[in-house]
Amino acid sequence: MLQSKKRWNVQECDEQLVNEFVENLNITPLVASLLLNRGMTTVEAAREFLHVDAQTFHDPFLLHDMDKAVARIQQAIDHNEKIMIYGDYDADGVSSTSVMLSALQQLGADVDFYIPNRFTEGYGPNKAAFDKISAGGYQLVITVDTGISAVEETAYARELNFDLIITDHHEPGPVLPDAYAIIHPKLPGSTYPFKELAGVGVAFKLAHALLGEVPEHLLELAVIGTIADLVPLVDENRLIARKGLDYLKLTKRTGIEALLSVCGVKREEINEDTIGFAMAPRINAVGRLQDADPAVHLLMTTNAEEAKGLAKEIDALNKERQQIVNDITEEAVEFVESMYPPDENSVLIVEGEGWNAGVVGIVASRLVEKFYRPTIVLSIDSENRIAKGSARSIEGFDLFANLSKCRDILPHFGGHPMAAGMTLNRDDVEELRRRLNEQASNVLTEQDFIPITSVDTVCTTEEITLENIEQMSALAPFGMHNPKPKVLIKDVHTTSMRKIGANKNHLKLVFEDSGVSIDAVGFGLGYILDEVSPIAKVSLVGELSINEWNNMRKPQLMVEDISVDEWQMFDYRSAVDVKRFFQQVFTDQMKVVAFHASTIDKYKSLLPMEHVVLIQDEEQAKACMFAGEQIVLLDLPPSRKWLECLFVQGIPSRIYAIFLTEEDHYFDTIPTRDHFKWFYGFLAKKGPFDLKRYKEDLAIHKGWSKETIDFMAKVFFELEFVTINNGLISLVKNSAKRDLIESATYRQKQQQIEIEKNFIYTSYVQLKNQFQDIFKRSIE
């Protein structure tokens, strides 16, 4: 067997609906099943999803307070009031700020922006910032991607006599700020048709309302925050993402062109991954290490030289950020393993003096990936006794809901079910750790701590075609709630497997079923080569893609996980170097089984003795518990029956056959009955015969080996046909007739020859079949 790295949650589809989709939408069954798994339960819903470009944006005035906010902003523009956009320092906040700036500048407003410093001010509105804004003569402040938790700060804004309009998408708390207007799709009682907009999506809706038409020229900004903030890419977010990517490919924004240049991305190659893995990390890096203002300036500038300089600066900050993340992650892993091991903690809370608070969210994600536990990473400020941090969760543990139960020790926190940010007193960290672990123990099971892979559908090799893969691209752009499709290919044979890459850490394989062969690549899965036996049937989970090379296009599978459901046989019988096996192949999960103490003694210096089990009779063999285990058969037992006894408790997951032997019985000549008849007659005729003096002469005369004569003499002795005294062998007169098989030595020789024939001198397939038969007999 080979256990998969993650739990495979395979979606199931209504076959009747699949057929209905195929017939009405002219799509393949595979694509139909993918649509159903994304919640499209009607033909019309599926058609809208596939033809997203034909959809229209929802009316922005369906959002609560939108009319009130638009009227107030228009009033400020008409009276030349100074307007301040108050944003956030991540990619969603930066793009939200840029959208509002662009819309208000287009309307001729006197507008500027303010983004708090992550390190000196923290997340969201703060009183000191409001003091500066008020002192600057600003009479209207519009928050973007922030503010829904700023209850005290909003009250302070009223004291400063400026109006505050809050636009946000984070989870509303039990008490809402008393702002002039709040535009938020998740407000209690909201009738807006779509609740999952990113912060930039809400800003885009306000821009839509202000401008009187859909500001499609701002979609290239809106798509950045929408994809970067990992909101569900369905409904209006899908429309923003699809159209936004199209506009991004045609961008005229000088700053975006410069950013794409340092990312090394060509316009025609732009897709959702361009934002998720190239643009957004660089934009985020600015606010993680310093003020986020340069990121906004980059998106807003029209000066090519300025854009080029800002893009280079941001790229350099991203490289610095990557190194900081690696360093802190290393410290954090050591902290967890030494102080709060995962097997004793359902929630990990990691703290470090002076850790960069701007990257702790990334570190938390790394720790979740490694330990698969809800994780909070805190940066400790000892001087002020403050802990600032970020949290990431796993399926089954709602971070926002559980942190909400700890509000008394969390003066500042906000976020989503899967991610959150917070500030608390350092002295309360241990109490937070205690509470969250207690809460987690009430809702999480051992199964919850095994990572999950959501698999869209089971796929046959015949379905892996260029047409299917091309049709799947109609589901893009991919992201949250519309992930890249993952398929499961079950129980196929591999026709070739090899390690590739400079460090041989990747896997290249070809699998085959029903006469169809498919290429596959597994990055980081090179180790699997040593864990899949030659004729094992493998199951593969991965993403389908098209490999284009040398003007040829072929389907391929990008493998993410592999399993083998059957027990496996690994053949090391011809391995001359036993030392190499135990140095390079052996793992602590294996147990070494030997049937002869002499074998252990001979190889003792190589063997992991704490893993060695010596079995010296059938009863010992029956007592062994090897069900589901990985066992190494170091040598062969005296008979096949011992092996049948060995597996009465269950079948192992893997057998590594080495079968070291002291003697090679199979190629010895076992005397025939005619040999025994001649030897008996010879002794009857010659009388007592001195084996010590004349055995070699007799062997030469008959063309036998000396060992053959010794063997026959021993068999005759056990059958009481002869006596042997100091090498002198004599017949016993009037001995009873007995069959050769009654001699233990004769039986043992036959058994040894038979077991060597069936277990050493056989092909791999024959050997595996032998064990299949043994397993069958063991449980009978």
PDB file of N, CA, C and O in Angstrom, residues 705-768:
ATOM      1  N   SER A 705      28.742 -36.034  -5.190  1.00  0.00           N
ATOM      2  CA  SER A 705      29.488 -35.170  -4.266  1.00  0.00           C
ATOM      3  C   SER A 705      29.586 -35.870  -2.927  1.00  0.00           C
ATOM      4  O   SER A 705      28.787 -36.761  -2.605  1.00  0.00           O
ATOM      5  N   LYS A 706      30.584 -35.477  -2.141  1.00  0.00           N
ATOM      6  CA  LYS A 706      30.719 -36.049  -0.801  1.00  0.00           C
ATOM      7  C   LYS A 706      29.502 -35.705   0.054  1.00  0.00           C
ATOM      8  O   LYS A 706      29.080 -36.496   0.906  1.00  0.00           O
ATOM      9  N   GLU A 707      28.921 -34.482  -0.222  1.00  0.00           N
ATOM     10  CA  GLU A 707      27.741 -34.061   0.538  1.00  0.00           C
ATOM     11  C   GLU A 707      26.546 -34.973   0.260  1.00  0.00           C
ATOM     12  O   GLU A 707      25.727 -35.238   1.151  1.00  0.00           O
ATOM     13  N   THR A 708      26.486 -35.521  -0.960  1.00  0.00           N
ATOM     14  CA  THR A 708      25.387 -36.438  -1.307  1.00  0.00           C
ATOM     15  C   THR A 708      25.497 -37.726  -0.483  1.00  0.00           C
ATOM     16  O   THR A 708      24.489 -38.242   0.024  1.00  0.00           O
ATOM     17  N   ILE A 709      26.722 -38.222  -0.340  1.00  0.00           N
ATOM     18  CA  ILE A 709      26.921 -39.449   0.454  1.00  0.00           C
ATOM     19  C   ILE A 709      26.577 -39.197   1.915  1.00  0.00           C
ATOM     20  O   ILE A 709      25.910 -40.001   2.563  1.00  0.00           O
ATOM     21  N   ASP A 710      27.034 -38.043   2.442  1.00  0.00           N
ATOM     22  CA  ASP A 710      26.712 -37.695   3.840  1.00  0.00           C
ATOM     23  C   ASP A 710      25.203 -37.600   4.037  1.00  0.00           C
ATOM     24  O   ASP A 710      24.659 -38.030   5.062  1.00  0.00           O
ATOM     25  N   PHE A 711      24.523 -36.990   3.049  1.00  0.00           N
ATOM     26  CA  PHE A 711      23.075 -36.804   3.144  1.00  0.00           C
ATOM     27  C   PHE A 711      22.362 -38.158   3.195  1.00  0.00           C
ATOM     28  O   PHE A 711      21.497 -38.397   4.049  1.00  0.00           O
ATOM     29  N   MET A 712      22.731 -39.080   2.280  1.00  0.00           N
ATOM     30  CA  MET A 712      22.074 -40.387   2.260  1.00  0.00           C
ATOM     31  C   MET A 712      22.368 -41.157   3.542  1.00  0.00           C
ATOM     32  O   MET A 712      21.497 -41.851   4.078  1.00  0.00           O
ATOM     33  N   ALA A 713      23.603 -41.038   4.034  1.00  0.00           N
ATOM     34  CA  ALA A 713      23.951 -41.727   5.273  1.00  0.00           C
ATOM     35  C   ALA A 713      23.098 -41.213   6.428  1.00  0.00           C
ATOM     36  O   ALA A 713      22.607 -42.001   7.265  1.00  0.00           O
ATOM     37  N   LYS A 714      22.902 -39.907   6.482  1.00  0.00           N
ATOM     38  CA  LYS A 714      22.111 -39.331   7.570  1.00  0.00           C
ATOM     39  C   LYS A 714      20.648 -39.764   7.481  1.00  0.00           C
ATOM     40  O   LYS A 714      20.003 -40.050   8.497  1.00  0.00           O
ATOM     41  N   VAL A 715      20.101 -39.805   6.259  1.00  0.00           N
ATOM     42  CA  VAL A 715      18.716 -40.249   6.068  1.00  0.00           C
ATOM     43  C   VAL A 715      18.576 -41.693   6.534  1.00  0.00           C
ATOM     44  O   VAL A 715      17.637 -42.039   7.267  1.00  0.00           O
ATOM     45  N   PHE A 716      19.537 -42.591   6.113  1.00  0.00           N
ATOM     46  CA  PHE A 716      19.483 -43.997   6.539  1.00  0.00           C
ATOM     47  C   PHE A 716      19.563 -44.112   8.053  1.00  0.00           C
ATOM     48  O   PHE A 716      18.893 -44.943   8.664  1.00  0.00           O
ATOM     49  N   PHE A 717      20.373 -43.262   8.679  1.00  0.00           N
ATOM     50  CA  PHE A 717      20.529 -43.293  10.131  1.00  0.00           C
ATOM     51  C   PHE A 717      19.209 -42.928  10.806  1.00  0.00           C
ATOM     52  O   PHE A 717      18.788 -43.575  11.772  1.00  0.00           O
ATOM     53  N   GLU A 718      18.530 -41.864  10.304  1.00  0.00           N
ATOM     54  CA  GLU A 718      17.268 -41.434  10.904  1.00  0.00           C
ATOM     55  C   GLU A 718      16.177 -42.479  10.720  1.00  0.00           C
ATOM     56  O   GLU A 718      15.264 -42.592  11.545  1.00  0.00           O
ATOM     57  N   LEU A 719      16.261 -43.244   9.614  1.00  0.00           N
ATOM     58  CA  LEU A 719      15.266 -44.299   9.363  1.00  0.00           C
ATOM     59  C   LEU A 719      15.646 -45.614  10.061  1.00  0.00           C
ATOM     60  O   LEU A 719      14.942 -46.629   9.897  1.00  0.00           O
ATOM     61  N   GLU A 720      16.761 -45.588  10.806  1.00  0.00           N
ATOM     62  CA  GLU A 720      17.260 -46.746  11.567  1.00  0.00           C
ATOM     63  C   GLU A 720      17.617 -47.900  10.653  1.00  0.00           C
ATOM     64  O   GLU A 720      17.495 -49.078  10.994  1.00  0.00           O
ATOM     65  N   PHE A 721      18.059 -47.548   9.430  1.00  0.00           N
ATOM     66  CA  PHE A 721      18.556 -48.564   8.506  1.00  0.00           C
ATOM     67  C   PHE A 721      20.024 -48.868   8.789  1.00  0.00           C
ATOM     68  O   PHE A 721      20.511 -49.941   8.426  1.00  0.00           O
ATOM     69  N   VAL A 722      20.745 -47.929   9.396  1.00  0.00           N
ATOM     70  CA  VAL A 722      22.174 -48.090   9.637  1.00  0.00           C
ATOM     71  C   VAL A 722      22.529 -47.556  11.018  1.00  0.00           C
ATOM     72  O   VAL A 722      21.767 -46.821  11.646  1.00  0.00           O
ATOM     73  N   THR A 723      23.714 -47.947  11.441  1.00  0.00           N
ATOM     74  CA  THR A 723      24.350 -47.314  12.608  1.00  0.00           C
ATOM     75  C   THR A 723      25.627 -46.651  12.109  1.00  0.00           C
ATOM     76  O   THR A 723      26.232 -47.098  11.131  1.00  0.00           O
ATOM     77  N   ILE A 724      25.994 -45.559  12.768  1.00  0.00           N
ATOM     78  CA  ILE A 724      27.224 -44.861  12.390  1.00  0.00           C
ATOM     79  C   ILE A 724      28.015 -44.631  13.665  1.00  0.00           C
ATOM     80  O   ILE A 724      27.537 -43.984  14.605  1.00  0.00           O
ATOM     81  N   ASN A 725      29.207 -45.180  13.674  1.00  0.00           N
ATOM     82  CA  ASN A 725      30.048 -45.072  14.859  1.00  0.00           C
ATOM     83  C   ASN A 725      31.432 -44.620  14.435  1.00  0.00           C
ATOM     84  O   ASN A 725      32.182 -45.363  13.793  1.00  0.00           O
ATOM     85  N   ASN A 726      31.773 -43.397  14.782  1.00  0.00           N
ATOM     86  CA  ASN A 726      33.084 -42.832  14.468  1.00  0.00           C
ATOM     87  C   ASN A 726      33.399 -42.947  12.972  1.00  0.00           C
ATOM     88  O   ASN A 726      34.508 -43.310  12.578  1.00  0.00           O
ATOM     89  N   GLY A 727      32.386 -42.676  12.147  1.00  0.00           N
ATOM     90  CA  GLY A 727      32.578 -42.683  10.699  1.00  0.00           C
ATOM     91  C   GLY A 727      32.340 -44.026  10.048  1.00  0.00           C
ATOM     92  O   GLY A 727      32.331 -44.130   8.818  1.00  0.00           O
ATOM     93  N   LEU A 728      32.161 -45.084  10.862  1.00  0.00           N
ATOM     94  CA  LEU A 728      31.948 -46.421  10.308  1.00  0.00           C
ATOM     95  C   LEU A 728      30.454 -46.680  10.218  1.00  0.00           C
ATOM     96  O   LEU A 728      29.745 -46.696  11.229  1.00  0.00           O
ATOM     97  N   ILE A 729      29.939 -46.854   8.984  1.00  0.00           N
ATOM     98  CA  ILE A 729      28.505 -47.034   8.761  1.00  0.00           C
ATOM     99  C   ILE A 729      28.228 -48.511   8.507  1.00  0.00           C
ATOM    100  O   ILE A 729      28.889 -49.166   7.701  1.00  0.00           O
ATOM    101  N   SER A 730      27.199 -49.055   9.238  1.00  0.00           N
ATOM    102  CA  SER A 730      26.856 -50.479   9.123  1.00  0.00           C
ATOM    103  C   SER A 730      25.356 -50.620   9.017  1.00  0.00           C
ATOM    104  O   SER A 730      24.583 -49.887   9.660  1.00  0.00           O
ATOM    105  N   LEU A 731      24.884 -51.588   8.196  1.00  0.00           N
ATOM    106  CA  LEU A 731      23.453 -51.860   8.080  1.00  0.00           C
ATOM    107  C   LEU A 731      22.933 -52.501   9.349  1.00  0.00           C
ATOM    108  O   LEU A 731      23.625 -53.303  10.000  1.00  0.00           O
ATOM    109  N   VAL A 732      21.686 -52.149   9.679  1.00  0.00           N
ATOM    110  CA  VAL A 732      20.992 -52.806  10.791  1.00  0.00           C
ATOM    111  C   VAL A 732      20.247 -54.001  10.208  1.00  0.00           C
ATOM    112  O   VAL A 732      19.436 -53.848   9.270  1.00  0.00           O
ATOM    113  N   LYS A 733      20.528 -55.172  10.741  1.00  0.00           N
ATOM    114  CA  LYS A 733      19.882 -56.376  10.234  1.00  0.00           C
ATOM    115  C   LYS A 733      18.395 -56.380  10.591  1.00  0.00           C
ATOM    116  O   LYS A 733      18.012 -55.963  11.680  1.00  0.00           O
ATOM    117  N   ASN A 734      17.626 -56.831   9.631  1.00  0.00           N
ATOM    118  CA  ASN A 734      16.179 -56.994   9.826  1.00  0.00           C
ATOM    119  C   ASN A 734      15.473 -55.688  10.226  1.00  0.00           C
ATOM    120  O   ASN A 734      14.535 -55.678  11.031  1.00  0.00           O
ATOM    121  N   SER A 735      15.948 -54.529   9.667  1.00  0.00           N
ATOM    122  CA  SER A 735      15.287 -53.238   9.965  1.00  0.00           C
ATOM    123  C   SER A 735      13.929 -53.177   9.276  1.00  0.00           C
ATOM    124  O   SER A 735      13.710 -53.770   8.223  1.00  0.00           O
ATOM    125  N   ALA A 736      13.008 -52.461   9.899  1.00  0.00           N
ATOM    126  CA  ALA A 736      11.644 -52.365   9.362  1.00  0.00           C
ATOM    127  C   ALA A 736      11.640 -51.517   8.097  1.00  0.00           C
ATOM    128  O   ALA A 736      12.434 -50.587   7.944  1.00  0.00           O
ATOM    129  N   LYS A 737      10.720 -51.842   7.187  1.00  0.00           N
ATOM    130  CA  LYS A 737      10.594 -51.054   5.976  1.00  0.00           C
ATOM    131  C   LYS A 737      10.015 -49.681   6.313  1.00  0.00           C
ATOM    132  O   LYS A 737       9.014 -49.586   7.019  1.00  0.00           O
ATOM    133  N   ARG A 738      10.635 -48.659   5.796  1.00  0.00           N
ATOM    134  CA  ARG A 738      10.138 -47.287   6.037  1.00  0.00           C
ATOM    135  C   ARG A 738      10.388 -46.461   4.771  1.00  0.00           C
ATOM    136  O   ARG A 738      11.337 -46.700   4.023  1.00  0.00           O
ATOM    137  N   ASP A 739       9.515 -45.440   4.550  1.00  0.00           N
ATOM    138  CA  ASP A 739       9.665 -44.578   3.379  1.00  0.00           C
ATOM    139  C   ASP A 739      10.669 -43.472   3.667  1.00  0.00           C
ATOM    140  O   ASP A 739      10.820 -43.022   4.811  1.00  0.00           O
ATOM    141  N   LEU A 740      11.364 -43.052   2.628  1.00  0.00           N
ATOM    142  CA  LEU A 740      12.355 -41.984   2.793  1.00  0.00           C
ATOM    143  C   LEU A 740      11.769 -40.718   3.407  1.00  0.00           C
ATOM    144  O   LEU A 740      12.445 -39.985   4.142  1.00  0.00           O
ATOM    145  N   ILE A 741      10.493 -40.464   3.115  1.00  0.00           N
ATOM    146  CA  ILE A 741       9.865 -39.224   3.574  1.00  0.00           C
ATOM    147  C   ILE A 741       9.744 -39.173   5.086  1.00  0.00           C
ATOM    148  O   ILE A 741       9.529 -38.106   5.677  1.00  0.00           O
ATOM    149  N   GLU A 742       9.925 -40.337   5.745  1.00  0.00           N
ATOM    150  CA  GLU A 742       9.856 -40.360   7.203  1.00  0.00           C
ATOM    151  C   GLU A 742      11.097 -39.767   7.840  1.00  0.00           C
ATOM    152  O   GLU A 742      11.121 -39.479   9.038  1.00  0.00           O
ATOM    153  N   SER A 743      12.132 -39.541   7.058  1.00  0.00           N
ATOM    154  CA  SER A 743      13.371 -38.925   7.570  1.00  0.00           C
ATOM    155  C   SER A 743      13.200 -37.405   7.626  1.00  0.00           C
ATOM    156  O   SER A 743      12.834 -36.759   6.640  1.00  0.00           O
ATOM    157  N   ALA A 744      13.460 -36.813   8.778  1.00  0.00           N
ATOM    158  CA  ALA A 744      13.346 -35.360   8.939  1.00  0.00           C
ATOM    159  C   ALA A 744      14.326 -34.647   8.015  1.00  0.00           C
ATOM    160  O   ALA A 744      14.003 -33.602   7.425  1.00  0.00           O
ATOM    161  N   THR A 745      15.524 -35.203   7.869  1.00  0.00           N
ATOM    162  CA  THR A 745      16.524 -34.586   6.994  1.00  0.00           C
ATOM    163  C   THR A 745      16.066 -34.605   5.546  1.00  0.00           C
ATOM    164  O   THR A 745      16.232 -33.621   4.815  1.00  0.00           O
ATOM    165  N   TYR A 746      15.462 -35.743   5.119  1.00  0.00           N
ATOM    166  CA  TYR A 746      14.972 -35.842   3.747  1.00  0.00           C
ATOM    167  C   TYR A 746      13.839 -34.833   3.502  1.00  0.00           C
ATOM    168  O   TYR A 746      13.804 -34.158   2.479  1.00  0.00           O
ATOM    169  N   ARG A 747      12.896 -34.771   4.489  1.00  0.00           N
ATOM    170  CA  ARG A 747      11.775 -33.825   4.350  1.00  0.00           C
ATOM    171  C   ARG A 747      12.270 -32.383   4.316  1.00  0.00           C
ATOM    172  O   ARG A 747      11.819 -31.571   3.509  1.00  0.00           O
ATOM    173  N   GLN A 748      13.205 -32.082   5.189  1.00  0.00           N
ATOM    174  CA  GLN A 748      13.708 -30.711   5.256  1.00  0.00           C
ATOM    175  C   GLN A 748      14.396 -30.314   3.950  1.00  0.00           C
ATOM    176  O   GLN A 748      14.233 -29.202   3.456  1.00  0.00           O
ATOM    177  N   LYS A 749      15.165 -31.268   3.385  1.00  0.00           N
ATOM    178  CA  LYS A 749      15.838 -30.984   2.118  1.00  0.00           C
ATOM    179  C   LYS A 749      14.813 -30.717   1.019  1.00  0.00           C
ATOM    180  O   LYS A 749      14.945 -29.766   0.239  1.00  0.00           O
ATOM    181  N   GLN A 750      13.773 -31.534   0.963  1.00  0.00           N
ATOM    182  CA  GLN A 750      12.738 -31.328  -0.041  1.00  0.00           C
ATOM    183  C   GLN A 750      12.044 -29.970   0.143  1.00  0.00           C
ATOM    184  O   GLN A 750      11.772 -29.257  -0.819  1.00  0.00           O
ATOM    185  N   GLN A 751      11.758 -29.650   1.406  1.00  0.00           N
ATOM    186  CA  GLN A 751      11.087 -28.371   1.693  1.00  0.00           C
ATOM    187  C   GLN A 751      11.965 -27.190   1.312  1.00  0.00           C
ATOM    188  O   GLN A 751      11.485 -26.192   0.756  1.00  0.00           O
ATOM    189  N   GLN A 752      13.260 -27.297   1.620  1.00  0.00           N
ATOM    190  CA  GLN A 752      14.176 -26.204   1.301  1.00  0.00           C
ATOM    191  C   GLN A 752      14.277 -26.014  -0.215  1.00  0.00           C
ATOM    192  O   GLN A 752      14.281 -24.886  -0.705  1.00  0.00           O
ATOM    193  N   ILE A 753      14.346 -27.126  -0.923  1.00  0.00           N
ATOM    194  CA  ILE A 753      14.413 -27.024  -2.381  1.00  0.00           C
ATOM    195  C   ILE A 753      13.135 -26.396  -2.929  1.00  0.00           C
ATOM    196  O   ILE A 753      13.163 -25.532  -3.801  1.00  0.00           O
ATOM    197  N   GLU A 754      12.000 -26.844  -2.386  1.00  0.00           N
ATOM    198  CA  GLU A 754      10.712 -26.335  -2.860  1.00  0.00           C
ATOM    199  C   GLU A 754      10.547 -24.848  -2.555  1.00  0.00           C
ATOM    200  O   GLU A 754      10.107 -24.067  -3.398  1.00  0.00           O
ATOM    201  N   ILE A 755      10.920 -24.429  -1.333  1.00  0.00           N
ATOM    202  CA  ILE A 755      10.726 -23.022  -0.963  1.00  0.00           C
ATOM    203  C   ILE A 755      11.687 -22.121  -1.736  1.00  0.00           C
ATOM    204  O   ILE A 755      11.335 -21.002  -2.131  1.00  0.00           O
ATOM    205  N   GLU A 756      12.910 -22.604  -1.994  1.00  0.00           N
ATOM    206  CA  GLU A 756      13.841 -21.815  -2.811  1.00  0.00           C
ATOM    207  C   GLU A 756      13.331 -21.721  -4.250  1.00  0.00           C
ATOM    208  O   GLU A 756      13.414 -20.661  -4.881  1.00  0.00           O
ATOM    209  N   LYS A 757      12.805 -22.833  -4.739  1.00  0.00           N
ATOM    210  CA  LYS A 757      12.277 -22.833  -6.109  1.00  0.00           C
ATOM    211  C   LYS A 757      11.155 -21.810  -6.254  1.00  0.00           C
ATOM    212  O   LYS A 757      11.085 -21.069  -7.238  1.00  0.00           O
ATOM    213  N   ASN A 758      10.256 -21.735  -5.252  1.00  0.00           N
ATOM    214  CA  ASN A 758       9.077 -20.875  -5.353  1.00  0.00           C
ATOM    215  C   ASN A 758       9.318 -19.431  -4.911  1.00  0.00           C
ATOM    216  O   ASN A 758       8.541 -18.548  -5.287  1.00  0.00           O
ATOM    217  N   PHE A 759      10.369 -19.196  -4.114  1.00  0.00           N
ATOM    218  CA  PHE A 759      10.546 -17.858  -3.551  1.00  0.00           C
ATOM    219  C   PHE A 759      11.843 -17.171  -3.954  1.00  0.00           C
ATOM    220  O   PHE A 759      11.964 -15.969  -3.785  1.00  0.00           O
ATOM    221  N   ILE A 760      12.796 -17.903  -4.472  1.00  0.00           N
ATOM    222  CA  ILE A 760      14.035 -17.269  -4.927  1.00  0.00           C
ATOM    223  C   ILE A 760      14.167 -17.347  -6.440  1.00  0.00           C
ATOM    224  O   ILE A 760      14.418 -16.340  -7.103  1.00  0.00           O
ATOM    225  N   TYR A 761      13.934 -18.504  -7.002  1.00  0.00           N
ATOM    226  CA  TYR A 761      14.158 -18.702  -8.433  1.00  0.00           C
ATOM    227  C   TYR A 761      12.843 -18.594  -9.211  1.00  0.00           C
ATOM    228  O   TYR A 761      12.427 -19.525  -9.909  1.00  0.00           O
ATOM    229  N   THR A 762      12.170 -17.485  -9.023  1.00  0.00           N
ATOM    230  CA  THR A 762      10.914 -17.203  -9.721  1.00  0.00           C
ATOM    231  C   THR A 762      10.938 -15.766 -10.210  1.00  0.00           C
ATOM    232  O   THR A 762      11.738 -14.936  -9.748  1.00  0.00           O
ATOM    233  N   SER A 763      10.042 -15.460 -11.112  1.00  0.00           N
ATOM    234  CA  SER A 763       9.894 -14.079 -11.572  1.00  0.00           C
ATOM    235  C   SER A 763       9.183 -13.265 -10.503  1.00  0.00           C
ATOM    236  O   SER A 763       8.618 -13.809  -9.541  1.00  0.00           O
ATOM    237  N   TYR A 764       9.190 -11.945 -10.694  1.00  0.00           N
ATOM    238  CA  TYR A 764       8.504 -11.053  -9.752  1.00  0.00           C
ATOM    239  C   TYR A 764       7.023 -11.408  -9.660  1.00  0.00           C
ATOM    240  O   TYR A 764       6.461 -11.522  -8.562  1.00  0.00           O
ATOM    241  N   VAL A 765       6.377 -11.597 -10.802  1.00  0.00           N
ATOM    242  CA  VAL A 765       4.939 -11.893 -10.820  1.00  0.00           C
ATOM    243  C   VAL A 765       4.660 -13.215 -10.120  1.00  0.00           C
ATOM    244  O   VAL A 765       3.709 -13.331  -9.335  1.00  0.00           O
ATOM    245  N   GLN A 766       5.490 -14.213 -10.375  1.00  0.00           N
ATOM    246  CA  GLN A 766       5.300 -15.515  -9.735  1.00  0.00           C
ATOM    247  C   GLN A 766       5.465 -15.410  -8.220  1.00  0.00           C
ATOM    248  O   GLN A 766       4.728 -16.017  -7.452  1.00  0.00           O
ATOM    249  N   LEU A 767       6.437 -14.589  -7.808  1.00  0.00           N
ATOM    250  CA  LEU A 767       6.661 -14.402  -6.372  1.00  0.00           C
ATOM    251  C   LEU A 767       5.446 -13.756  -5.717  1.00  0.00           C
ATOM    252  O   LEU A 767       4.991 -14.184  -4.654  1.00  0.00           O
ATOM    253  N   LYS A 768       4.917 -12.726  -6.352  1.00  0.00           N
ATOM    254  CA  LYS A 768       3.746 -12.058  -5.762  1.00  0.00           C
ATOM    255  C   LYS A 768       2.567 -13.014  -5.706  1.00  0.00           C
ATOM    256  O   LYS A 768       1.808 -13.036  -4.722  1.00  0.00           O
TER     257      LYS A 768
END
